[in-house]
mmCIF file of C-alpha atoms in Angstrom:
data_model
loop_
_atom_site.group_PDB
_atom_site.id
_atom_site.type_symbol
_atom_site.label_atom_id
_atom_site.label_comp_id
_atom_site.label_asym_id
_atom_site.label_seq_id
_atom_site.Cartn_x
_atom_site.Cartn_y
_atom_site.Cartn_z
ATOM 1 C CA UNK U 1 98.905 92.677 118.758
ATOM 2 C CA UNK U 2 99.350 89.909 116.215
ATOM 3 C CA UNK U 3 102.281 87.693 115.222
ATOM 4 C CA UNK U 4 103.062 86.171 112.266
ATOM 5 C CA UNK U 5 106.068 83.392 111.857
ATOM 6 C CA UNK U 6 106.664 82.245 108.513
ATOM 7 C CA UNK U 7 108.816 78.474 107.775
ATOM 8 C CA UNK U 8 109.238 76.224 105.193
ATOM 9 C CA UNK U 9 111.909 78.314 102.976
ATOM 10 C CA UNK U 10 114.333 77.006 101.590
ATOM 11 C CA UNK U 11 116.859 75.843 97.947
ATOM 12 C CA UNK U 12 115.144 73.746 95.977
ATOM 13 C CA UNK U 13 115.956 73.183 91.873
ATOM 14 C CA UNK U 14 113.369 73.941 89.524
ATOM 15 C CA UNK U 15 110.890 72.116 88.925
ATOM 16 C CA UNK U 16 110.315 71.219 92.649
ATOM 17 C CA UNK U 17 107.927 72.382 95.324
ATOM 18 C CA UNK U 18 108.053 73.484 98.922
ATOM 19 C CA UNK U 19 104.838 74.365 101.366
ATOM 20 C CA UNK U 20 105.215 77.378 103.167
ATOM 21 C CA UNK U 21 103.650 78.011 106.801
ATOM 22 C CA UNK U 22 102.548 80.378 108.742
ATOM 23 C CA UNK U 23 101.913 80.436 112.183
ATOM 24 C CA UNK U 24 99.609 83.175 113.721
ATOM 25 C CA UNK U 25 99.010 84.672 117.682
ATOM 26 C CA UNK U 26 97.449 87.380 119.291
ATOM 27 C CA UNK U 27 94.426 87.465 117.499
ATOM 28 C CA UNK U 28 91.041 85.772 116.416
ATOM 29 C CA UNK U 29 92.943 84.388 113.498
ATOM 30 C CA UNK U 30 90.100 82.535 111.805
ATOM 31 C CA UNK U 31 88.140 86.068 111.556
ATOM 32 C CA UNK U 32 90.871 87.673 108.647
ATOM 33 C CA UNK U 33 91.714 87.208 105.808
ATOM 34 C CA UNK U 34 95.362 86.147 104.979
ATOM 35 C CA UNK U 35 97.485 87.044 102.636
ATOM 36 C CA UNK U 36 100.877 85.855 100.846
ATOM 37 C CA UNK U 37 103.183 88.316 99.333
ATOM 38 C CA UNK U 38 106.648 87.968 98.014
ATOM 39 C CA UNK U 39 109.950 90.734 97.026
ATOM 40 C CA UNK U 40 112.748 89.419 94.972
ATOM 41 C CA UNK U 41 115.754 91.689 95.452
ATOM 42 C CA UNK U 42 115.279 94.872 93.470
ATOM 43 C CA UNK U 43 111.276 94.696 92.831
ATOM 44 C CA UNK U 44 108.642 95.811 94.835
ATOM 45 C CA UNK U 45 106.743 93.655 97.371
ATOM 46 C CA UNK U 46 104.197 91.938 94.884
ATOM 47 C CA UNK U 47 101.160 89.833 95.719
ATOM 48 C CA UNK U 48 101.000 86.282 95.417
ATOM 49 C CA UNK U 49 97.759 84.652 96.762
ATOM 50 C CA UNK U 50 95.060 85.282 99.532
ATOM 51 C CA UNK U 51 92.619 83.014 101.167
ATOM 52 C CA UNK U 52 89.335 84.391 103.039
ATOM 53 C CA UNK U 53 88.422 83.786 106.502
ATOM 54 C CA UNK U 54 86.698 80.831 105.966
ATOM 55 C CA UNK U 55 88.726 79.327 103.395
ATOM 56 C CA UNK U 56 85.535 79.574 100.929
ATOM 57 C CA UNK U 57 87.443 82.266 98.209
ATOM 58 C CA UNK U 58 90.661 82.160 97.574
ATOM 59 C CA UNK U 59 92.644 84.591 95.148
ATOM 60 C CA UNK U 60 96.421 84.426 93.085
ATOM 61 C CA UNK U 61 98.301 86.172 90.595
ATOM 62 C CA UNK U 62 98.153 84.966 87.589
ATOM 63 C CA UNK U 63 102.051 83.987 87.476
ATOM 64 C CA UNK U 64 101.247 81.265 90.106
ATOM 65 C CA UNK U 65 97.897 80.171 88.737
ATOM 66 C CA UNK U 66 97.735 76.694 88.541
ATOM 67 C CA UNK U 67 100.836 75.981 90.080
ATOM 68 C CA UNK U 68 100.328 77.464 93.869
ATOM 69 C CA UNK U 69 97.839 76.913 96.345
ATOM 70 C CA UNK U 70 96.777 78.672 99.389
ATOM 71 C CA UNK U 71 94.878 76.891 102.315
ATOM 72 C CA UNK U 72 93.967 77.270 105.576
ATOM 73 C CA UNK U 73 93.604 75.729 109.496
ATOM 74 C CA UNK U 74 91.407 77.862 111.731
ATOM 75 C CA UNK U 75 92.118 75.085 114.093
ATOM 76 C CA UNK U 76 95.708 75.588 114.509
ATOM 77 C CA UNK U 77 95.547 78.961 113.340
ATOM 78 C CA UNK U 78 98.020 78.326 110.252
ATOM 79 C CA UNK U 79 97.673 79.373 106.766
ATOM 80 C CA UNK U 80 100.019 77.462 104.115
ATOM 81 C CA UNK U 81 100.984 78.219 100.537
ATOM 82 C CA UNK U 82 101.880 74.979 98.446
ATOM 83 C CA UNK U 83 104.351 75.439 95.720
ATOM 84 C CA UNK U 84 104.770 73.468 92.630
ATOM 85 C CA UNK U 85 106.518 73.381 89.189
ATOM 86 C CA UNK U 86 109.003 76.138 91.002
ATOM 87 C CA UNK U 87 111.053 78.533 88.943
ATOM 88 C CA UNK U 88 113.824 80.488 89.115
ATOM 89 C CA UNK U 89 111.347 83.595 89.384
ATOM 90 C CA UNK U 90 109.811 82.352 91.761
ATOM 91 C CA UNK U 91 112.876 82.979 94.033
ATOM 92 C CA UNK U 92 112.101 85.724 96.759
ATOM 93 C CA UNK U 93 111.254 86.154 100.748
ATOM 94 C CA UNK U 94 107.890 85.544 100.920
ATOM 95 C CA UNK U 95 106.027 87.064 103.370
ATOM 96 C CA UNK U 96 101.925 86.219 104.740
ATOM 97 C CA UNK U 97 100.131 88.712 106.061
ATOM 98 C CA UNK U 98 96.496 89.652 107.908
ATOM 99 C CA UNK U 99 94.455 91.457 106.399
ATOM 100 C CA UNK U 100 92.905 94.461 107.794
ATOM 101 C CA UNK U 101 89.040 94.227 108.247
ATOM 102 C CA UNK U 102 86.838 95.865 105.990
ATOM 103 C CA UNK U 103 86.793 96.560 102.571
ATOM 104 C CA UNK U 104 90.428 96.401 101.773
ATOM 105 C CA UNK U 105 91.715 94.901 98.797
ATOM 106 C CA UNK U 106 93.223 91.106 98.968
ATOM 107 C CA UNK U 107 95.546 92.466 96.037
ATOM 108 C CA UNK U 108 97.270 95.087 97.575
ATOM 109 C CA UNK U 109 99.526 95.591 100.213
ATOM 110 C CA UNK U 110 98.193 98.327 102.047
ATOM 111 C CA UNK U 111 94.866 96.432 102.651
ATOM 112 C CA UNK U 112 97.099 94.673 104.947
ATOM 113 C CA UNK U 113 97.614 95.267 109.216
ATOM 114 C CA UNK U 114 100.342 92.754 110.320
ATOM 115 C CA UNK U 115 103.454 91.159 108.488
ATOM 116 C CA UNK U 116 105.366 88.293 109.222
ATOM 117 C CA UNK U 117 109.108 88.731 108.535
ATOM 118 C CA UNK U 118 110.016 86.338 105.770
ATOM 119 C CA UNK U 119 111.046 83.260 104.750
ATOM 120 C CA UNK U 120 113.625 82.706 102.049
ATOM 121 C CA UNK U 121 112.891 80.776 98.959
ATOM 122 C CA UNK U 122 115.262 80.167 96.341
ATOM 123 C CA UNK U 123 115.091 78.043 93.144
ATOM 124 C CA UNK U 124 117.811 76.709 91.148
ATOM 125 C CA UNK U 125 118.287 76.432 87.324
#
């Protein structure tokens, strides 16, 4: 069994940043994939970013492109999302994930085995 806690939500104007974390157990973390996903109220879970297990690929959406960055510590078995130049869209629980082994997709949610349960992040006007 794995389990994934999420921090570093929070309110923050636009314009600003925030780096989210997430803490994994239960598993030979440094051996997945991980993934970052995020649902605004009303929409579907999107994707946001994904790193490989090593750290050497890492993948976004193109709405975060240049602004967000996914990383990685094997070590401490944490896997962090830096956001920057926020916007209002960007409000929504975000959500990291494992990813199942295999072929699965990075991009899609199914391609994923364990969930964390959220972490609030909401930007001002």
């Amino acid at each position: 069994q794995v389990e994934l806690v999420e921090s570093g939500g929070g309110l923050v104007q636009a314009g600003g940043s925030l780096r989210l974390s997430c803490a994994a157990s239960g598993r030979t973390f440094s051996s997945y994939g991980m993934g970052w996903f995020r649902e605004a109220p009303g929409k579907e879970r999107e994707f946001v970013a994904a790193i490989s297990w090593s750290g050497a690929n890492t993948y976004y959406t193109d709405s975060v492109k240049g602004r967000f960055t996914i990383s990685r510590d094997n070590a401490k078995n944490t896997v962090y999302l830096q956001m920057n130049s926020l916007k209002p869209a960007d409000t929504a629980v975000y959500y990291c994930a494992l990813k199942s082994g295999g072929p699965a997709s990075y991009y899609h949610a199914r391609g994923y085995a364990y969930w964390g349960q959220g972490t609030q992040v909401t930007v001002s006007s």
